[in-house]
PDB file of C-alpha atoms in Angstrom:
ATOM      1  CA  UNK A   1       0.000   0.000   0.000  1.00 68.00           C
ATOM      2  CA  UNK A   2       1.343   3.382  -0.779  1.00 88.00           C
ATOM      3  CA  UNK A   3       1.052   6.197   1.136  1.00 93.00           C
ATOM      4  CA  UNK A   4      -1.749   8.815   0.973  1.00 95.00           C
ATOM      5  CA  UNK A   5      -3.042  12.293   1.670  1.00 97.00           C
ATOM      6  CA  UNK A   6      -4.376  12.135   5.290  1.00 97.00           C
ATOM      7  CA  UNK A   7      -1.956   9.429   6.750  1.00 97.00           C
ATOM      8  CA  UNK A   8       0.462   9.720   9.231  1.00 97.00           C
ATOM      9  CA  UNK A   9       4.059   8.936   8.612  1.00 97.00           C
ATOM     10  CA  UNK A  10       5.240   5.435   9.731  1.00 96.00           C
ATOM     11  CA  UNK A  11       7.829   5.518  12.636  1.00 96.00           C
ATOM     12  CA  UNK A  12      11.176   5.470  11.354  1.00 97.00           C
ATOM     13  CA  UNK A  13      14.875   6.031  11.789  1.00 97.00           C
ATOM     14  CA  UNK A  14      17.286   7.865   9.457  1.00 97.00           C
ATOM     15  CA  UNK A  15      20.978   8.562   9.497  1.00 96.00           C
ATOM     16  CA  UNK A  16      22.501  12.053   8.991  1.00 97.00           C
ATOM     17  CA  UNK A  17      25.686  13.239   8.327  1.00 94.00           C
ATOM     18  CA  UNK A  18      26.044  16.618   9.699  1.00 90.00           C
ATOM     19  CA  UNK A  19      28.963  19.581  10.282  1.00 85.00           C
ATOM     20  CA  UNK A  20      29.501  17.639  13.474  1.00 90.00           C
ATOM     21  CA  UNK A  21      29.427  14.062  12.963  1.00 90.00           C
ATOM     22  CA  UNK A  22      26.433  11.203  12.263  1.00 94.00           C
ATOM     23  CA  UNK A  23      23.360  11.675  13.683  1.00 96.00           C
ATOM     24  CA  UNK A  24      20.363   9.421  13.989  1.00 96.00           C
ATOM     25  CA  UNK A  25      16.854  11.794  13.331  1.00 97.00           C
ATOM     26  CA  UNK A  26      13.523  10.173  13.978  1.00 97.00           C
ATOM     27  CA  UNK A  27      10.678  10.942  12.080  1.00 97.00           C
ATOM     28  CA  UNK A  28       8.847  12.339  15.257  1.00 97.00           C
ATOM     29  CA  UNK A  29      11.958  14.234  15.794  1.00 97.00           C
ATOM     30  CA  UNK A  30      11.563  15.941  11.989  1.00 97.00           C
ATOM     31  CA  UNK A  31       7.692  15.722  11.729  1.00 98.00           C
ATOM     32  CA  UNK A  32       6.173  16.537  15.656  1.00 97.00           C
ATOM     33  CA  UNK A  33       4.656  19.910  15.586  1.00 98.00           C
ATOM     34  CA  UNK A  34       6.091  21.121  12.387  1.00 98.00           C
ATOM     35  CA  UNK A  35       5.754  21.765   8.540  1.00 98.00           C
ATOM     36  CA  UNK A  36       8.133  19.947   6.424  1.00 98.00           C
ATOM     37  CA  UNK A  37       8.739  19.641   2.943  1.00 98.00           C
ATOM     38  CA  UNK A  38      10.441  15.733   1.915  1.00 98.00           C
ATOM     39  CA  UNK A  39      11.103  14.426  -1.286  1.00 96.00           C
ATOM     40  CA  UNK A  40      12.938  11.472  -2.100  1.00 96.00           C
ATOM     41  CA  UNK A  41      15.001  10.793  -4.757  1.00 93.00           C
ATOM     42  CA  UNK A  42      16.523   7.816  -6.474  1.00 88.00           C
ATOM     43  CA  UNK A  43      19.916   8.426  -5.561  1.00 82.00           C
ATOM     44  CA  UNK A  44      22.542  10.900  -4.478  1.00 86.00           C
ATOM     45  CA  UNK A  45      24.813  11.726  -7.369  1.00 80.00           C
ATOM     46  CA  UNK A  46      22.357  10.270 -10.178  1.00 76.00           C
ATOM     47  CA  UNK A  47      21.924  12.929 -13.046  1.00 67.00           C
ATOM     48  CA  UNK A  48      18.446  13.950 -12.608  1.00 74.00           C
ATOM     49  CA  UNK A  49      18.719  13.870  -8.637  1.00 70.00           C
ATOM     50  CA  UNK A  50      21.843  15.765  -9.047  1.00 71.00           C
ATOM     51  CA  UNK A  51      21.068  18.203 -11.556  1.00 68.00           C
ATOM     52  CA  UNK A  52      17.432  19.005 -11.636  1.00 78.00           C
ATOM     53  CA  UNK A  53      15.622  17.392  -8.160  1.00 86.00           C
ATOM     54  CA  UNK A  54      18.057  18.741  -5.507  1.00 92.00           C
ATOM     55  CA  UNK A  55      19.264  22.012  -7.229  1.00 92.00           C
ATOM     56  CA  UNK A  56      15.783  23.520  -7.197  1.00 95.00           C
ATOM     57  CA  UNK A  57      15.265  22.322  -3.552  1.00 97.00           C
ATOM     58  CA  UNK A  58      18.468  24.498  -2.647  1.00 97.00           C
ATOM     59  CA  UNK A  59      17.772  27.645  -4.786  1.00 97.00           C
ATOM     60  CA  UNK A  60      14.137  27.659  -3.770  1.00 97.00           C
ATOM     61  CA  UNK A  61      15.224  27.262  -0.270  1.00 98.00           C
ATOM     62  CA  UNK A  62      14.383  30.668   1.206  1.00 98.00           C
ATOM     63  CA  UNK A  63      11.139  31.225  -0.520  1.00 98.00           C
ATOM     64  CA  UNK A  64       9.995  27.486   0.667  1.00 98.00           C
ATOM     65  CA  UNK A  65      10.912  28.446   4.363  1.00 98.00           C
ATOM     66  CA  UNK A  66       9.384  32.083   3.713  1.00 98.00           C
ATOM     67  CA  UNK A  67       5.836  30.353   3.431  1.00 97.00           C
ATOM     68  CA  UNK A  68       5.395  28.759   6.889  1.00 97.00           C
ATOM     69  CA  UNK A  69       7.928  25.533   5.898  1.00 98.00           C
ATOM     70  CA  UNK A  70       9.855  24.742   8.783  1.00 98.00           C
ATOM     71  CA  UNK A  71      12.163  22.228   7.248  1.00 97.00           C
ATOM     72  CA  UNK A  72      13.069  21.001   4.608  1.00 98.00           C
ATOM     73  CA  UNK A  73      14.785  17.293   3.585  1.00 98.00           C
ATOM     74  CA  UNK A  74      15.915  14.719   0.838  1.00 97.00           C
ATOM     75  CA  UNK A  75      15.444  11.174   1.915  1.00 97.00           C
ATOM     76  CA  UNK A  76      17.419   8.216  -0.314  1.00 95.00           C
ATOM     77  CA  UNK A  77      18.025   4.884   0.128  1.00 93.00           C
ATOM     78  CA  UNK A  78      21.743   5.818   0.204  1.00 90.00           C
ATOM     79  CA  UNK A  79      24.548   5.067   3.166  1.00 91.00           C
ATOM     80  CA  UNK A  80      25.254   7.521   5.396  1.00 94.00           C
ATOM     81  CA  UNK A  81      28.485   8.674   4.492  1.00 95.00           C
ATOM     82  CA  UNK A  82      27.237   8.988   0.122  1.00 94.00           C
ATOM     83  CA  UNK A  83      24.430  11.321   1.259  1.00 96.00           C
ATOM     84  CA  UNK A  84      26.818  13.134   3.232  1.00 95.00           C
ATOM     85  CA  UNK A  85      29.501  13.643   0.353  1.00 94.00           C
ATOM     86  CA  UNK A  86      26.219  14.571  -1.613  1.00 94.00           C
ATOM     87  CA  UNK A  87      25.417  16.903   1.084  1.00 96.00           C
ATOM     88  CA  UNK A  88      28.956  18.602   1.039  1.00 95.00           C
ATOM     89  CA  UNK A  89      29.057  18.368  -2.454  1.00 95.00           C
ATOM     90  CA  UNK A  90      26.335  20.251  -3.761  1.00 96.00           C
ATOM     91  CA  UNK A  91      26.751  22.989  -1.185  1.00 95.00           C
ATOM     92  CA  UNK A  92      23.578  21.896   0.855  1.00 95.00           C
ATOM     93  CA  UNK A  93      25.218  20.378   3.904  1.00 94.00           C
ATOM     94  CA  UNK A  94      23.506  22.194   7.067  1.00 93.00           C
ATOM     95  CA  UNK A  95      20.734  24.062   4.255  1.00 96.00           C
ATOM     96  CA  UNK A  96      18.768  20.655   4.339  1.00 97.00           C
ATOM     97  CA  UNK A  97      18.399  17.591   5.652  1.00 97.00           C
ATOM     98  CA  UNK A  98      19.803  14.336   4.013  1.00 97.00           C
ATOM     99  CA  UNK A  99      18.463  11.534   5.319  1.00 98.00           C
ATOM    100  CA  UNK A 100      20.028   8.093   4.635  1.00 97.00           C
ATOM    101  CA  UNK A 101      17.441   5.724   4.139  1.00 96.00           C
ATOM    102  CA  UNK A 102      20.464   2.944   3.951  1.00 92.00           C
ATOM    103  CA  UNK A 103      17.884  -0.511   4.332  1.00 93.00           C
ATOM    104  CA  UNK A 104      15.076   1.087   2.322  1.00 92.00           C
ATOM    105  CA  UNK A 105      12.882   0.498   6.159  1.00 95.00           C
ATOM    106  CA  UNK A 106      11.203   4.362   5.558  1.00 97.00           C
ATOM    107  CA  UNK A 107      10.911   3.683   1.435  1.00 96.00           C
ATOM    108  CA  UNK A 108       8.974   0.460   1.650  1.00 95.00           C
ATOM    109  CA  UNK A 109       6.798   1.147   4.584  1.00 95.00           C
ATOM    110  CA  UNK A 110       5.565   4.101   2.617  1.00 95.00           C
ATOM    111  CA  UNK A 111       5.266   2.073  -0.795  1.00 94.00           C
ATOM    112  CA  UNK A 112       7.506   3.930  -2.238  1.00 92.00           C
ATOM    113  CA  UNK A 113      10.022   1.178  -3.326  1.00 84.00           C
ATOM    114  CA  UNK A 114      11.221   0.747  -6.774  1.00 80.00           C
ATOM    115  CA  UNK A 115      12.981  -2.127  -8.103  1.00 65.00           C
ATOM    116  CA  UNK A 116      16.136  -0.474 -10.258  1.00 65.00           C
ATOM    117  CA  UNK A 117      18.266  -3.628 -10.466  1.00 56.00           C
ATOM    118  CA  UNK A 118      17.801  -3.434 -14.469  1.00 64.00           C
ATOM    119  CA  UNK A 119      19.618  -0.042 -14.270  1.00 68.00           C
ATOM    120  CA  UNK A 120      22.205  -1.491 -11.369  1.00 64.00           C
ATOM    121  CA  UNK A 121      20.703   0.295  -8.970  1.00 67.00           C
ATOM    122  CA  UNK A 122      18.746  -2.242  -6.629  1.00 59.00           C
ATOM    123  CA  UNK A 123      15.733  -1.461  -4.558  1.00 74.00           C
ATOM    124  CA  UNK A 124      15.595   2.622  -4.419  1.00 74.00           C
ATOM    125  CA  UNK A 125      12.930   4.960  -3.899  1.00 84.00           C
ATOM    126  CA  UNK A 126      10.704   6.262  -5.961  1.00 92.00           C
ATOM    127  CA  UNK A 127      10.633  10.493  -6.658  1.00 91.00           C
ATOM    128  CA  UNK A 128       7.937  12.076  -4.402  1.00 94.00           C
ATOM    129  CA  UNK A 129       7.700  14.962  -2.556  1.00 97.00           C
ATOM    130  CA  UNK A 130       5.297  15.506   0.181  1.00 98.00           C
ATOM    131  CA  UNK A 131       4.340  18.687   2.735  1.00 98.00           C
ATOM    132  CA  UNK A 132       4.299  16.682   6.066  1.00 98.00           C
ATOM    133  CA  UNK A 133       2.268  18.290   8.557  1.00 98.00           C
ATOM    134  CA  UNK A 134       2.822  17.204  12.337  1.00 98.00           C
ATOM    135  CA  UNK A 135       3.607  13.747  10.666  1.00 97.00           C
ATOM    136  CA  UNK A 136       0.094  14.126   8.688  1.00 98.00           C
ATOM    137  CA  UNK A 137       0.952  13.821   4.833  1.00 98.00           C
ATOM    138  CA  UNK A 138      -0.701  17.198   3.518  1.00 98.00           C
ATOM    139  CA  UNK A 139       0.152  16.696  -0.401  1.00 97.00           C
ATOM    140  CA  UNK A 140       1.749  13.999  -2.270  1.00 97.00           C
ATOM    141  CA  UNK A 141       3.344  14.382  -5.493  1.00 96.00           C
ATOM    142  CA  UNK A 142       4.838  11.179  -6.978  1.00 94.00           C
ATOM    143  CA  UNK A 143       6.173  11.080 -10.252  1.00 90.00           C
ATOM    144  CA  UNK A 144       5.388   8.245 -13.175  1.00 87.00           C
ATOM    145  CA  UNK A 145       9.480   8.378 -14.298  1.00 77.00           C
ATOM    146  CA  UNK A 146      12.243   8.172 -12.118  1.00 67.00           C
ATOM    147  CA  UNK A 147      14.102  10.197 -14.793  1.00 77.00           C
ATOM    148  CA  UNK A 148      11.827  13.020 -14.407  1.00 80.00           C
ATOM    149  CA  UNK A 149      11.802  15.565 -11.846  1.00 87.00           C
ATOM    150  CA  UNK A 150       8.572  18.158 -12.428  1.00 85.00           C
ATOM    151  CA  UNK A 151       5.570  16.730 -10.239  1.00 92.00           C
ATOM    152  CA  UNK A 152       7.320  16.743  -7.615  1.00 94.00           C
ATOM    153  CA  UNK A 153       9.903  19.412  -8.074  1.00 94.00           C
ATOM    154  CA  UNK A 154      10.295  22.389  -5.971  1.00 96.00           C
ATOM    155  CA  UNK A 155       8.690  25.011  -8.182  1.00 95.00           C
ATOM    156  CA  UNK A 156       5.389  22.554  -8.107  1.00 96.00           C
ATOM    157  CA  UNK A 157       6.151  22.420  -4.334  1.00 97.00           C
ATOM    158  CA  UNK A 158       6.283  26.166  -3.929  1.00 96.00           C
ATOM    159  CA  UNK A 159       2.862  26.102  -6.073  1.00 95.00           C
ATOM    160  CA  UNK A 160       1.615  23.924  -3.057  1.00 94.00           C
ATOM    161  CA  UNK A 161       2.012  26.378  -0.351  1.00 94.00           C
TER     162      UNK A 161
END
């Protein structure tokens, strides 16, 4: 079953790399009592995560937090340390959260798994993004291509809210 308008997020666990070492971040530790923008990508350092998903995310930054957002993350079934190099990387370390969803746990209890292994890529997620409301999913905004990044982009997100 995927996930849906009007649920609440399943209880989960994520891994952060931050300016001071790993973290673990809960989802009621992200979620209680606030207003978050997620999306989820693929993968850190694939081309249309790299180029197109994430880059709007981190220009649009401001104006997302300017309309009532009080946080903002990237979930991917990624290790710890990859999400962190993408973190550093693309100049969003400490701008955003990136969550390593490193066993997929988060991914497949929301439905959102995706069988890549055709593409070497193994079970990933599939591209969403989602305004998260106290844990309450508010919108949902998957996209039919993991090669595409427009649904659920962060101009369509700043459309949202």
């Amino acid at each position: 079953m995927t996930i849906a308008v009007g649920d609440k997020l399943p209880a989960a666990t994520f891994k952060e790399k931050t300016a001071d070492g790993p973290v673990e971040v809960t989802t009621e530790q992200l979620f209680k009592g606030k207003r978050v923008v997620l999306f989820a990508v693929p993968g850190a350092f694939t081309p249309t995560c790299s180029l197109n998903h994430l880059p709007g995310y981190l220009e649009n930054r401001d104006a997302i937090l300017s309309r009532g957002i009080d946080d903002i993350a990237v979930v991917a079934v990624n290790d710890l340390h990859v999400m962190g190099a993408w973190a550093t990387s693309s100049g969003g370390m400490g701008k955003i959260h990136f969550l390593s969803d490193w066993n997929a746990a988060f991914t497949k209890a929301l439905g959102m798994d995706i069988d890549l292994s055709a593409g070497t890529l193994g079970v990933r997620s599939k591209r969403y993004s989602m305004l998260v409301e106290d844990g309450v999913v508010k919108t949902l905004n998957l996209e039919e291509s993991p090669g595409q990044a427009t649904v659920s982009g962060a101009a369509a997100m700043l459309e949202q809210l």
